[in-house]
JSON list of C-alpha atoms in Angstrom, two decimals:
[
{"chain": "D", "resi": 370, "resn": "GLN", "atom": "CA", "xyz": [-26.89, 17.67, -28.65]},
{"chain": "D", "resi": 371, "resn": "VAL", "atom": "CA", "xyz": [-26.05, 15.65, -25.55]},
{"chain": "D", "resi": 372, "resn": "GLN", "atom": "CA", "xyz": [-24.94, 12.11, -26.21]},
{"chain": "D", "resi": 373, "resn": "LEU", "atom": "CA", "xyz": [-24.33, 9.32, -23.74]},
{"chain": "D", "resi": 374, "resn": "VAL", "atom": "CA", "xyz": [-22.77, 6.04, -24.82]},
{"chain": "D", "resi": 375, "resn": "GLU", "atom": "CA", "xyz": [-22.54, 3.06, -22.49]},
{"chain": "D", "resi": 376, "resn": "SER", "atom": "CA", "xyz": [-20.11, 0.18, -22.81]},
{"chain": "D", "resi": 377, "resn": "GLY", "atom": "CA", "xyz": [-18.76, -2.71, -20.77]},
{"chain": "D", "resi": 378, "resn": "GLY", "atom": "CA", "xyz": [-21.77, -4.98, -20.55]},
{"chain": "D", "resi": 379, "resn": "GLY", "atom": "CA", "xyz": [-21.57, -8.69, -21.19]},
{"chain": "D", "resi": 380, "resn": "LEU", "atom": "CA", "xyz": [-22.11, -12.17, -19.86]},
{"chain": "D", "resi": 381, "resn": "VAL", "atom": "CA", "xyz": [-20.60, -13.07, -16.51]},
{"chain": "D", "resi": 382, "resn": "GLN", "atom": "CA", "xyz": [-21.05, -15.85, -13.97]},
{"chain": "D", "resi": 383, "resn": "ALA", "atom": "CA", "xyz": [-22.61, -15.20, -10.61]},
{"chain": "D", "resi": 384, "resn": "GLY", "atom": "CA", "xyz": [-20.02, -13.78, -8.23]},
{"chain": "D", "resi": 385, "resn": "GLY", "atom": "CA", "xyz": [-18.12, -12.14, -11.05]},
{"chain": "D", "resi": 386, "resn": "SER", "atom": "CA", "xyz": [-17.49, -8.49, -11.84]},
{"chain": "D", "resi": 387, "resn": "LEU", "atom": "CA", "xyz": [-18.07, -6.03, -14.65]},
{"chain": "D", "resi": 388, "resn": "ARG", "atom": "CA", "xyz": [-17.25, -2.37, -15.10]},
{"chain": "D", "resi": 389, "resn": "LEU", "atom": "CA", "xyz": [-19.68, -0.25, -17.08]},
{"chain": "D", "resi": 390, "resn": "SER", "atom": "CA", "xyz": [-18.57, 3.01, -18.66]},
{"chain": "D", "resi": 391, "resn": "CYS", "atom": "CA", "xyz": [-20.60, 5.97, -19.87]},
{"chain": "D", "resi": 392, "resn": "ALA", "atom": "CA", "xyz": [-18.99, 8.46, -22.22]},
{"chain": "D", "resi": 393, "resn": "ALA", "atom": "CA", "xyz": [-20.66, 11.87, -22.41]},
{"chain": "D", "resi": 394, "resn": "SER", "atom": "CA", "xyz": [-20.29, 14.38, -25.22]},
{"chain": "D", "resi": 395, "resn": "GLY", "atom": "CA", "xyz": [-21.92, 17.52, -26.50]},
{"chain": "D", "resi": 396, "resn": "ARG", "atom": "CA", "xyz": [-21.78, 19.57, -23.31]},
{"chain": "D", "resi": 397, "resn": "THR", "atom": "CA", "xyz": [-19.54, 20.45, -20.42]},
{"chain": "D", "resi": 398, "resn": "PHE", "atom": "CA", "xyz": [-20.64, 17.80, -17.97]},
{"chain": "D", "resi": 399, "resn": "SER", "atom": "CA", "xyz": [-19.07, 19.30, -14.91]},
{"chain": "D", "resi": 400, "resn": "ASN", "atom": "CA", "xyz": [-22.49, 20.56, -13.76]},
{"chain": "D", "resi": 401, "resn": "TYR", "atom": "CA", "xyz": [-24.44, 17.41, -14.56]},
{"chain": "D", "resi": 402, "resn": "ALA", "atom": "CA", "xyz": [-25.54, 14.78, -12.08]},
{"chain": "D", "resi": 403, "resn": "MET", "atom": "CA", "xyz": [-25.17, 11.28, -13.50]},
{"chain": "D", "resi": 404, "resn": "GLY", "atom": "CA", "xyz": [-27.19, 8.18, -12.81]},
{"chain": "D", "resi": 405, "resn": "TRP", "atom": "CA", "xyz": [-27.29, 4.50, -13.66]},
{"chain": "D", "resi": 406, "resn": "PHE", "atom": "CA", "xyz": [-30.60, 2.74, -14.09]},
{"chain": "D", "resi": 407, "resn": "ARG", "atom": "CA", "xyz": [-31.51, -0.76, -15.22]},
{"chain": "D", "resi": 408, "resn": "GLN", "atom": "CA", "xyz": [-34.45, -2.51, -16.77]},
{"chain": "D", "resi": 409, "resn": "ALA", "atom": "CA", "xyz": [-35.04, -6.24, -16.74]},
{"chain": "D", "resi": 410, "resn": "PRO", "atom": "CA", "xyz": [-37.48, -7.93, -19.16]},
{"chain": "D", "resi": 411, "resn": "GLY", "atom": "CA", "xyz": [-41.07, -7.33, -18.11]},
{"chain": "D", "resi": 412, "resn": "LYS", "atom": "CA", "xyz": [-40.07, -4.92, -15.35]},
{"chain": "D", "resi": 413, "resn": "GLU", "atom": "CA", "xyz": [-39.98, -1.16, -14.96]},
{"chain": "D", "resi": 414, "resn": "ARG", "atom": "CA", "xyz": [-36.77, 0.77, -15.18]},
{"chain": "D", "resi": 415, "resn": "GLU", "atom": "CA", "xyz": [-35.23, 1.05, -11.73]},
{"chain": "D", "resi": 416, "resn": "PHE", "atom": "CA", "xyz": [-32.65, 3.20, -10.03]},
{"chain": "D", "resi": 417, "resn": "VAL", "atom": "CA", "xyz": [-29.21, 1.71, -9.44]},
{"chain": "D", "resi": 418, "resn": "ALA", "atom": "CA", "xyz": [-26.83, 4.52, -8.47]},
{"chain": "D", "resi": 419, "resn": "ALA", "atom": "CA", "xyz": [-26.30, 8.25, -8.90]},
{"chain": "D", "resi": 420, "resn": "ILE", "atom": "CA", "xyz": [-23.53, 10.75, -8.34]},
{"chain": "D", "resi": 421, "resn": "SER", "atom": "CA", "xyz": [-23.59, 14.52, -8.08]},
{"chain": "D", "resi": 422, "resn": "TRP", "atom": "CA", "xyz": [-21.52, 16.71, -10.36]},
{"chain": "D", "resi": 423, "resn": "THR", "atom": "CA", "xyz": [-19.07, 17.29, -7.50]},
{"chain": "D", "resi": 424, "resn": "GLY", "atom": "CA", "xyz": [-18.83, 13.59, -6.77]},
{"chain": "D", "resi": 425, "resn": "PHE", "atom": "CA", "xyz": [-19.54, 14.28, -3.11]},
{"chain": "D", "resi": 426, "resn": "ASN", "atom": "CA", "xyz": [-23.14, 13.04, -3.07]},
{"chain": "D", "resi": 427, "resn": "ILE", "atom": "CA", "xyz": [-23.61, 9.41, -4.04]},
{"chain": "D", "resi": 428, "resn": "TYR", "atom": "CA", "xyz": [-26.69, 7.24, -3.72]},
{"chain": "D", "resi": 429, "resn": "TYR", "atom": "CA", "xyz": [-27.29, 3.53, -4.26]},
{"chain": "D", "resi": 430, "resn": "ALA", "atom": "CA", "xyz": [-30.31, 1.31, -4.46]},
{"chain": "D", "resi": 431, "resn": "ASP", "atom": "CA", "xyz": [-30.46, -1.00, -1.44]},
{"chain": "D", "resi": 432, "resn": "SER", "atom": "CA", "xyz": [-30.20, -4.00, -3.75]},
{"chain": "D", "resi": 433, "resn": "VAL", "atom": "CA", "xyz": [-26.71, -3.01, -4.95]},
{"chain": "D", "resi": 434, "resn": "LYS", "atom": "CA", "xyz": [-25.30, -1.25, -1.90]},
{"chain": "D", "resi": 435, "resn": "GLY", "atom": "CA", "xyz": [-21.95, -2.72, -0.92]},
{"chain": "D", "resi": 436, "resn": "ARG", "atom": "CA", "xyz": [-21.53, -4.44, -4.30]},
{"chain": "D", "resi": 437, "resn": "PHE", "atom": "CA", "xyz": [-21.64, -1.61, -6.85]},
{"chain": "D", "resi": 438, "resn": "THR", "atom": "CA", "xyz": [-19.58, 1.58, -6.95]},
{"chain": "D", "resi": 439, "resn": "ILE", "atom": "CA", "xyz": [-20.33, 4.63, -9.06]},
{"chain": "D", "resi": 440, "resn": "SER", "atom": "CA", "xyz": [-17.60, 7.11, -9.94]},
{"chain": "D", "resi": 441, "resn": "ARG", "atom": "CA", "xyz": [-16.90, 9.84, -12.46]},
{"chain": "D", "resi": 442, "resn": "GLU", "atom": "CA", "xyz": [-13.93, 11.53, -14.03]},
{"chain": "D", "resi": 443, "resn": "ASN", "atom": "CA", "xyz": [-14.31, 14.34, -16.53]},
{"chain": "D", "resi": 444, "resn": "ALA", "atom": "CA", "xyz": [-16.81, 13.20, -19.17]},
{"chain": "D", "resi": 445, "resn": "MET", "atom": "CA", "xyz": [-16.76, 9.56, -18.05]},
{"chain": "D", "resi": 446, "resn": "THR", "atom": "CA", "xyz": [-19.01, 7.89, -15.52]},
{"chain": "D", "resi": 447, "resn": "TYR", "atom": "CA", "xyz": [-18.37, 4.35, -14.29]},
{"chain": "D", "resi": 448, "resn": "LEU", "atom": "CA", "xyz": [-20.27, 1.63, -12.51]},
{"chain": "D", "resi": 449, "resn": "GLN", "atom": "CA", "xyz": [-18.08, -1.05, -10.96]},
{"chain": "D", "resi": 450, "resn": "MET", "atom": "CA", "xyz": [-20.22, -4.10, -10.29]},
{"chain": "D", "resi": 451, "resn": "ASN", "atom": "CA", "xyz": [-18.87, -6.82, -8.01]},
{"chain": "D", "resi": 452, "resn": "SER", "atom": "CA", "xyz": [-20.42, -9.98, -6.57]},
{"chain": "D", "resi": 453, "resn": "LEU", "atom": "CA", "xyz": [-22.93, -10.03, -9.39]},
{"chain": "D", "resi": 454, "resn": "LYS", "atom": "CA", "xyz": [-26.12, -12.01, -8.98]},
{"chain": "D", "resi": 455, "resn": "PRO", "atom": "CA", "xyz": [-28.53, -13.42, -11.58]},
{"chain": "D", "resi": 456, "resn": "GLU", "atom": "CA", "xyz": [-31.09, -10.82, -10.47]},
{"chain": "D", "resi": 457, "resn": "ASP", "atom": "CA", "xyz": [-28.70, -8.10, -11.66]},
{"chain": "D", "resi": 458, "resn": "THR", "atom": "CA", "xyz": [-29.41, -9.19, -15.23]},
{"chain": "D", "resi": 459, "resn": "ALA", "atom": "CA", "xyz": [-30.83, -6.22, -17.12]},
{"chain": "D", "resi": 460, "resn": "VAL", "atom": "CA", "xyz": [-30.12, -3.53, -19.66]},
{"chain": "D", "resi": 461, "resn": "TYR", "atom": "CA", "xyz": [-28.16, -0.82, -17.88]},
{"chain": "D", "resi": 462, "resn": "TYR", "atom": "CA", "xyz": [-28.66, 2.82, -18.85]},
{"chain": "D", "resi": 463, "resn": "CYS", "atom": "CA", "xyz": [-26.60, 5.88, -18.12]},
{"chain": "D", "resi": 464, "resn": "ALA", "atom": "CA", "xyz": [-28.48, 9.15, -17.61]},
{"chain": "D", "resi": 465, "resn": "ALA", "atom": "CA", "xyz": [-27.64, 12.82, -17.05]},
{"chain": "D", "resi": 466, "resn": "ARG", "atom": "CA", "xyz": [-29.43, 15.83, -15.63]},
{"chain": "D", "resi": 467, "resn": "LEU", "atom": "CA", "xyz": [-28.40, 19.46, -15.28]},
{"chain": "D", "resi": 468, "resn": "SER", "atom": "CA", "xyz": [-29.33, 19.70, -11.63]},
{"chain": "D", "resi": 469, "resn": "VAL", "atom": "CA", "xyz": [-28.85, 18.03, -8.27]},
{"chain": "D", "resi": 470, "resn": "VAL", "atom": "CA", "xyz": [-28.51, 14.27, -8.07]},
{"chain": "D", "resi": 471, "resn": "SER", "atom": "CA", "xyz": [-31.76, 12.30, -8.10]},
{"chain": "D", "resi": 472, "resn": "ARG", "atom": "CA", "xyz": [-32.98, 8.71, -7.76]},
{"chain": "D", "resi": 473, "resn": "TRP", "atom": "CA", "xyz": [-35.94, 9.28, -10.08]},
{"chain": "D", "resi": 474, "resn": "ASN", "atom": "CA", "xyz": [-35.61, 8.34, -13.72]},
{"chain": "D", "resi": 475, "resn": "THR", "atom": "CA", "xyz": [-38.17, 11.01, -14.70]},
{"chain": "D", "resi": 476, "resn": "ASP", "atom": "CA", "xyz": [-35.74, 13.67, -13.47]},
{"chain": "D", "resi": 477, "resn": "TYR", "atom": "CA", "xyz": [-33.15, 12.76, -16.10]},
{"chain": "D", "resi": 478, "resn": "GLY", "atom": "CA", "xyz": [-33.39, 14.30, -19.53]},
{"chain": "D", "resi": 479, "resn": "TYR", "atom": "CA", "xyz": [-30.53, 12.56, -21.30]},
{"chain": "D", "resi": 480, "resn": "TRP", "atom": "CA", "xyz": [-30.16, 8.83, -21.75]},
{"chain": "D", "resi": 481, "resn": "GLY", "atom": "CA", "xyz": [-27.80, 6.40, -23.40]},
{"chain": "D", "resi": 482, "resn": "GLN", "atom": "CA", "xyz": [-28.87, 3.47, -25.53]},
{"chain": "D", "resi": 483, "resn": "GLY", "atom": "CA", "xyz": [-28.15, 0.92, -22.81]},
{"chain": "D", "resi": 484, "resn": "THR", "atom": "CA", "xyz": [-25.79, -2.02, -22.42]},
{"chain": "D", "resi": 485, "resn": "GLN", "atom": "CA", "xyz": [-26.85, -5.58, -21.65]},
{"chain": "D", "resi": 486, "resn": "VAL", "atom": "CA", "xyz": [-25.59, -7.27, -18.50]},
{"chain": "D", "resi": 487, "resn": "THR", "atom": "CA", "xyz": [-26.35, -10.96, -18.13]},
{"chain": "D", "resi": 488, "resn": "VAL", "atom": "CA", "xyz": [-25.38, -12.88, -15.00]},
{"chain": "D", "resi": 489, "resn": "SER", "atom": "CA", "xyz": [-25.57, -16.66, -15.22]},
{"chain": "D", "resi": 490, "resn": "SER", "atom": "CA", "xyz": [-26.15, -18.85, -12.18]}
]
């Protein structure tokens, strides 16, 4: 059974930083692409960032490009979030898929439980 557990969310002021972590277990994740998605109240889940299993292919949503950085090391995947804005407030989810990296949440078969990020103005 694949398990993903996110951590690192919290309350931060606008302009601040947070680092989210995703711990994977249950498989050898060297062949898995990893993604971060987020969902704000009343909105659909949206793509944030994704990284291939090699780490060579990385994609970002336009809204976070230049502010967020995705990285991975062994069974851990990280999302460094800088210059946070109130519109970044959402539940952030880590996801995994045994295939090439993708921006589409429907392509990911494994999901964590989410971690809340709240950015105050």
